[in-house]
XYZ file of C-alpha atoms in Angstrom:
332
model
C 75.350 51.948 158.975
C 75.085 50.175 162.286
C 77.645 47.020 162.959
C 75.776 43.869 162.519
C 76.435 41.523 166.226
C 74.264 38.795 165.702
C 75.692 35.264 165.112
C 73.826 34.358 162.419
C 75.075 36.876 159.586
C 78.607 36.081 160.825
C 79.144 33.309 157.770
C 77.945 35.198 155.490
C 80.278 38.521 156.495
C 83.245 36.364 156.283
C 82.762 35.574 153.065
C 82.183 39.198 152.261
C 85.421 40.186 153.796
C 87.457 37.223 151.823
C 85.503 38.304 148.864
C 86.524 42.595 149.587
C 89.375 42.610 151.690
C 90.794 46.001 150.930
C 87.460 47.468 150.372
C 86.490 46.667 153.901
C 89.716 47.220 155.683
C 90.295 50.699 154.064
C 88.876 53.319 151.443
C 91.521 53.596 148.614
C 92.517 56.963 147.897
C 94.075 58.692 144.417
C 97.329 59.886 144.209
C 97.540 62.567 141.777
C 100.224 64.595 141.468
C 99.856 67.745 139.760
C 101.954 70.522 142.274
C 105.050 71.653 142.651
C 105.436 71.399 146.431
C 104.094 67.610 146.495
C 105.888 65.218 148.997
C 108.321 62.426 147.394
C 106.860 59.021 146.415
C 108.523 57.181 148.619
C 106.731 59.046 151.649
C 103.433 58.639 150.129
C 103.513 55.252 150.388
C 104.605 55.054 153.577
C 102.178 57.897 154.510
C 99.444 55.873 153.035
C 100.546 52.721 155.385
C 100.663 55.109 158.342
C 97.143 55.649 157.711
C 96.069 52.612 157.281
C 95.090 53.088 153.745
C 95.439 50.027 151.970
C 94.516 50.985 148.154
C 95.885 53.585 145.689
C 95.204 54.843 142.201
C 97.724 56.349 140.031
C 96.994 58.096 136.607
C 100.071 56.746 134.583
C 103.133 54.453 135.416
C 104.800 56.760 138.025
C 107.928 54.942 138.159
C 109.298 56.598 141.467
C 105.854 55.334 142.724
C 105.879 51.281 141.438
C 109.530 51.660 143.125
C 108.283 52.922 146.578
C 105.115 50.411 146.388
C 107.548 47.225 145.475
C 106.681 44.840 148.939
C 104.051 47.547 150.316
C 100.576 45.462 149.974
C 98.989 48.214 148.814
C 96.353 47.470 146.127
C 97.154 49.260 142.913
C 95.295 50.944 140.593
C 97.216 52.032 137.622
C 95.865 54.013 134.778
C 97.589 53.951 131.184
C 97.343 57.454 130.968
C 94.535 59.009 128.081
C 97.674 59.973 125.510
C 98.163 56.026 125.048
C 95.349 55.188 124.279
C 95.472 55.457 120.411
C 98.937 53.728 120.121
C 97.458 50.778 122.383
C 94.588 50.278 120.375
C 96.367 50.215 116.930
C 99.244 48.265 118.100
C 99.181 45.122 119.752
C 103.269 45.192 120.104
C 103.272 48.964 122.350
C 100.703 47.278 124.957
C 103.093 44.299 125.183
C 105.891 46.841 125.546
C 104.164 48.668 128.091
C 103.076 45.341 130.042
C 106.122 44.329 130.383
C 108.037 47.920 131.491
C 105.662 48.748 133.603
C 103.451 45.498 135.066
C 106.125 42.763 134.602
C 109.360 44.916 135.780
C 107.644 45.860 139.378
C 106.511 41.566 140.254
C 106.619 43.327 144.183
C 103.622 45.567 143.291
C 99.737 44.436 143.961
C 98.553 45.546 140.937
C 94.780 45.045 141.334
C 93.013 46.728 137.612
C 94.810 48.914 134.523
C 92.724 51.435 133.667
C 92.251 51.811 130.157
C 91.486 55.865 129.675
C 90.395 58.242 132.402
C 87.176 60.086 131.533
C 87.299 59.565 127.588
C 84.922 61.769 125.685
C 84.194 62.188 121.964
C 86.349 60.288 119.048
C 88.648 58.750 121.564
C 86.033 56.631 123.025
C 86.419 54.175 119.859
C 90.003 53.290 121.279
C 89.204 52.665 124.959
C 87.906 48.511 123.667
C 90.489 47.670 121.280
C 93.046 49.174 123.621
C 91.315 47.142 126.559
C 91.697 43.774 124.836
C 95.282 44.187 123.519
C 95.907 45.237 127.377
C 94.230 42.171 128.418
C 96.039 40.040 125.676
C 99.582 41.624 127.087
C 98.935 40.851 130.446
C 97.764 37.613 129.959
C 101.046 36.825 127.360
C 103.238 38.028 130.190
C 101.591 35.504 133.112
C 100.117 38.314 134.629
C 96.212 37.089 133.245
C 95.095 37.959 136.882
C 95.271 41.697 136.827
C 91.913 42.617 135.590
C 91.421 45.536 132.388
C 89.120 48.169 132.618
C 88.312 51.795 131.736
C 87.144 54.534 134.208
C 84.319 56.295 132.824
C 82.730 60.199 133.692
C 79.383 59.511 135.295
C 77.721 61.558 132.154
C 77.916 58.126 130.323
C 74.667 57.272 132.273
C 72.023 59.051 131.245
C 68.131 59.064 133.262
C 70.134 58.769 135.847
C 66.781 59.832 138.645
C 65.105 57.805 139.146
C 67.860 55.169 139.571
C 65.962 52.237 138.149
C 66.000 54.220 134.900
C 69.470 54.491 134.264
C 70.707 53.380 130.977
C 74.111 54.191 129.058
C 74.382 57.215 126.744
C 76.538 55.424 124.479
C 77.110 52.326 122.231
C 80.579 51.538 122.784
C 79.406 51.403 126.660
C 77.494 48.562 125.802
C 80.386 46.620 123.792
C 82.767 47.564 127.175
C 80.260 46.124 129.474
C 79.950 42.510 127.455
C 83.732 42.849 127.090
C 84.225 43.068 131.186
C 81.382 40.779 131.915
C 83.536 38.009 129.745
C 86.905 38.974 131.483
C 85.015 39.403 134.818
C 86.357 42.914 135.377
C 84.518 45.624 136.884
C 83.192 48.986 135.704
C 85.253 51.751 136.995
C 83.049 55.168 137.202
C 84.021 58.405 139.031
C 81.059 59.573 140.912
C 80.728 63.205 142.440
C 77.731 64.373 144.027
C 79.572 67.594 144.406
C 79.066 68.822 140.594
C 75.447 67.403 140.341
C 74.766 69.732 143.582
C 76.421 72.810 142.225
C 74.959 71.964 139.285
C 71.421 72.127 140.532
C 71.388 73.097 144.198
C 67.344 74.267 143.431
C 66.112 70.344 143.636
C 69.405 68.730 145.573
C 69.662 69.612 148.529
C 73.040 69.700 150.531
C 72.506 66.890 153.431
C 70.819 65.050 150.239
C 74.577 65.100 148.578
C 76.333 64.993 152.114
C 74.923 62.091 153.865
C 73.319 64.311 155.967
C 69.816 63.618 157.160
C 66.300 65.122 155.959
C 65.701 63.566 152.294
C 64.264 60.298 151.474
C 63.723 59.820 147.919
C 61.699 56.736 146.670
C 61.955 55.460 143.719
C 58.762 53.773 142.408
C 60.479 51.635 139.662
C 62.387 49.503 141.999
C 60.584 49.999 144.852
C 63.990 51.240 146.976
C 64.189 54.277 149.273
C 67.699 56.699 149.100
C 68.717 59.093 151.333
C 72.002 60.078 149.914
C 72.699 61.555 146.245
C 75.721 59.071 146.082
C 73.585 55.433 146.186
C 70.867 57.195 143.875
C 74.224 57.578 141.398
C 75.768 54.456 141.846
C 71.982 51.930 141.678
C 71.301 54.323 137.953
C 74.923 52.405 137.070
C 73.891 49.434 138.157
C 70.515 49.713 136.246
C 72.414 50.441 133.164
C 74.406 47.199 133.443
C 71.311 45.242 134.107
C 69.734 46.979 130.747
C 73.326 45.871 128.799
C 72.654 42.814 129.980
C 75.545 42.832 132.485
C 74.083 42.424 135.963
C 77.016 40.226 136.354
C 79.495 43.008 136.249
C 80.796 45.098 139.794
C 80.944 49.165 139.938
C 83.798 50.381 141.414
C 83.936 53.994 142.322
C 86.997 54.719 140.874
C 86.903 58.676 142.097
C 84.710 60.253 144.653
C 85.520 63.668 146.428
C 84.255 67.467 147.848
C 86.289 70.207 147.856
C 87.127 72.034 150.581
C 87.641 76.001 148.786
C 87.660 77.575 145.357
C 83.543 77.589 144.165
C 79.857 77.551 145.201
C 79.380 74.519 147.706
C 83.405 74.120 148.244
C 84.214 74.237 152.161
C 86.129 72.614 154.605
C 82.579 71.702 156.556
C 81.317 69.780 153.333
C 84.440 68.697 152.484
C 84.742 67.040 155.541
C 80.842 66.097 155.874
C 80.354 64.173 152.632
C 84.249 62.940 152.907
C 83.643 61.232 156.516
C 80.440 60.196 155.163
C 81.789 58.390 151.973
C 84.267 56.530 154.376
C 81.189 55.578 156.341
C 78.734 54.626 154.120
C 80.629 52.720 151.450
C 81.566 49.674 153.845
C 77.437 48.684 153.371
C 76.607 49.077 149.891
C 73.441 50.944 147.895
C 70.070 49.914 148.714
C 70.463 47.835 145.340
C 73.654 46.262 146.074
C 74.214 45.849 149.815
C 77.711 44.976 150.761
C 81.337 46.698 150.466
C 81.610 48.753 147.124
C 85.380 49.139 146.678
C 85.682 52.968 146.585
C 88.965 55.672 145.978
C 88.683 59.211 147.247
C 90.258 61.909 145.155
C 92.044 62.661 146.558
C 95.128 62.364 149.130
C 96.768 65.744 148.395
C 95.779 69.266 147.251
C 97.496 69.982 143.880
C 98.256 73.420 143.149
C 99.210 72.455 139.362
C 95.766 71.180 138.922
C 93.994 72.805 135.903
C 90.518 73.587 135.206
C 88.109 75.410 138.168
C 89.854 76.656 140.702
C 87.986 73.858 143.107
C 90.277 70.918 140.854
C 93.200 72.795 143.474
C 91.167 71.317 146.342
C 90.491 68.100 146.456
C 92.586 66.969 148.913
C 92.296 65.370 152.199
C 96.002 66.521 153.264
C 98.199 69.281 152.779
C 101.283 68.789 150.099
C 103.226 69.350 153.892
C 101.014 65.825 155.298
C 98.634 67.771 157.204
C 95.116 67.292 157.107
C 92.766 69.740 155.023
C 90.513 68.568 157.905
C 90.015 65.988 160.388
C 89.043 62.236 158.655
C 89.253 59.230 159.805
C 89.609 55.923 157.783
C 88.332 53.409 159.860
C-alpha cells in the first residue's frame, strides 16, 4: 500500500499509531522452539531487538525466555500451553497459581494477551471459556486486570468462509467466546495460512492470489468489496462472523501467519519469501473491511527441526537455528 503524504489524514494516522503502536512499528513474530540446535533465549531476544521486531509469541511460560525479555519492550504474547487447559477451567486456585508464577513474578515483561489454548479441537473446546474467565479473574486478583485473555483459534472455526461476507462460526462455544471478549474488550486471536488453503486447492487459488502477487481480483457481491489477496478474503469472513455473533465490536488479531520455504507441494524459498515480504507489507493497511494496522505474528522466527507433523511444520522459519536468514526479509 502506498504511504499516505497529504496533511489532512495526518490526525487521524496519529491516532492510529497511539492506538497500534507495535503493530505499526513492527510485525510480531512466534518463537517456537521445537529443535535441538535452537539458539539460547537470551539471544533471541536480543536478536529480535536487532531486528527491530518489537512483538513475540511464546506457546507456554518459557521461563529462560520471561528472564531474557525482563526490561526488553517487547510486546508479549504468552500462551498457557493446550495441556492446562482442563486444570484451569476446573480450578479457579491453579490459574491463580499460574498468574502469579508466571505473570506476577516477571513485573519487567510487556505482557500484551494470555492465550487461552492454541488450536483447540473436539471435547477440549468446552474448557477454553471457563479457563478464559478464571484467567481473567487471576489476573485481575493479582493487579494485573490490564493484560487482556483470549484463545487462538484454527481458521476451520469459520466456516463459508468465500465469499467473505458469508462467514459465520462453525461452532457454539465460538459464539459464547466472542460475547465473553467483547465484555472484557479482548480480541480474537486466529492463525491464518493461505498456504494450506492453496495446497489444499491449488485448481481455483491461484498462487499470486495466496502470495500477494498480482492478477486476481475477486469481488464479493455481498459486501460489495474487491480482494486481491487470499489473506484479506480470510481475515473480512472473521470479521463477518463476529458481526453475525453480534461482536462487531471485537479486533482479529492474526495470531500466526507463515509459508514454508521446503518439505511439500507449494513450499519454496521464492514463496516463502513472496507471501512473507508481502504479509510484512500489506498488514500495516488493513482488509478492504477493516482498513488500518491489523496486529499480525509470523510463524515463525526459526526453523525447528523437532517440529512434528508434515515435513513443511520443519520450515517455517524466517532464520536459520545459526541466525541466518532462510531468505532475504525485511521488517520495515
Amino acid at each position: 500500500m502506498a504511504k499516505q503524504s497529504f496533511a489532512p489524514v495526518l490526525p487521524v494516522l496519529a491516532l492510529i499509531l497511539a492506538a497500534f503502536p507495535a503493530a505499526v512499528q513492527s510485525i510480531g513474530v512466534c518463537y517456537g522452539v521445537n529443535g535441538d540446535n535452537l539458539p539460547p533465549a537470551s539471544d533471541v531476544v536480543k536478536f529480535y531487538r536487532s531486528k527491530g521486531i518489537n512483538s513475540m509469541r511464546i506457546y507456554f511460560a518459557d521461563r529462560n525466555a520471561l528472564r531474557a525479555l525482563s526490561g526488553s519492550n517487547i510486546g508479549l504474547v504468552m500462551d498457557i500451553g493446550n495441556e492446562n487447559l482442563d486444570d484451569f477451567a476446573t480450578k479457579p486456585s491453579a490459574a491463580a497459581a499460574w498468574v502469579q508464577q508466571n505473570v506476577k513474578a516477571y513485573p519487567g515483561v510487556s505482557f500484551r494477551y494470555i492465550v487461552v489454548g492454541n488450536e483447540v479441537t473436539g471435547s477440549d473446546t468446552d474448557n477454553i471459556l471457563p479457563a478464559m474467565k478464571n484467567l481473567r479473574d487471576a489476573l485481575s486478583a493479582a493487579g494485573l486486570g490490564g493484560i487482556k485473555v483470549s484463545t487462538a483459534a484454527r481458521f476451520d472455526v469459520i466456516a463459508n468462509s468465500y465469499p467473505p461476507s458469508n462467514g459465520v462460526f462453525n461452532d457454539d462455544y465460538m459464539y459464547y467466546i466472542a460475547q465473553f471478549l467483547s465484555t472484557t474488550g479482548a480480541p480474537l486471536l486466529v492463525n491464518v495460512y493461505p498456504y494450506f488453503a492453496y495446497r489444499g486447492d491449488p485448481q481455483d487459488i491461484s498462487l499470486n492470489y495466496a502470495t500477494f502477487q498480482p492478477g486476481t481480483t475477486v469481488t464479493d457481491d455481498g459486501n460489495g468489496l474487491t480482494y486481491t489477496n487470499l489473506f484479506d478474503a480470510m481475515v473480512d469472513s472473521i470479521y463477518a462472523a463476529l458481526e453475525d455473533a453480534g461482536t462487531p465490536d471485537v479486533r482479529v488479531v492474526v495470531s500466526e501467519s507463515g509459508w514454508p520455504s521446503a518439505g511439500g507441494f507449494g513450499a519454496s524459498v521464492g514463496n516463502a519469501s513472496t507471501y512473507n515480504q508481502g504479509l510484512i507489507n500489506h498488514v500495516r493497511g488493513g482488509t478492504p473491511k477493516k482498513p488500518g494496522p491489523l496486529e499480525t505474528y509470523m510463524f515463525a522466527m526459526f526453523n525447528e527441526n523437532k517440529k512434528q507433523g508434515d515435513e513443511t511444520e520443519k520450515h517455517f522459519g524466517l532464520f536459520n537455528p545459526n541466525k541466518s536468514p532462510a531468505y532475504n526479509i525485511r521488517f520495515h
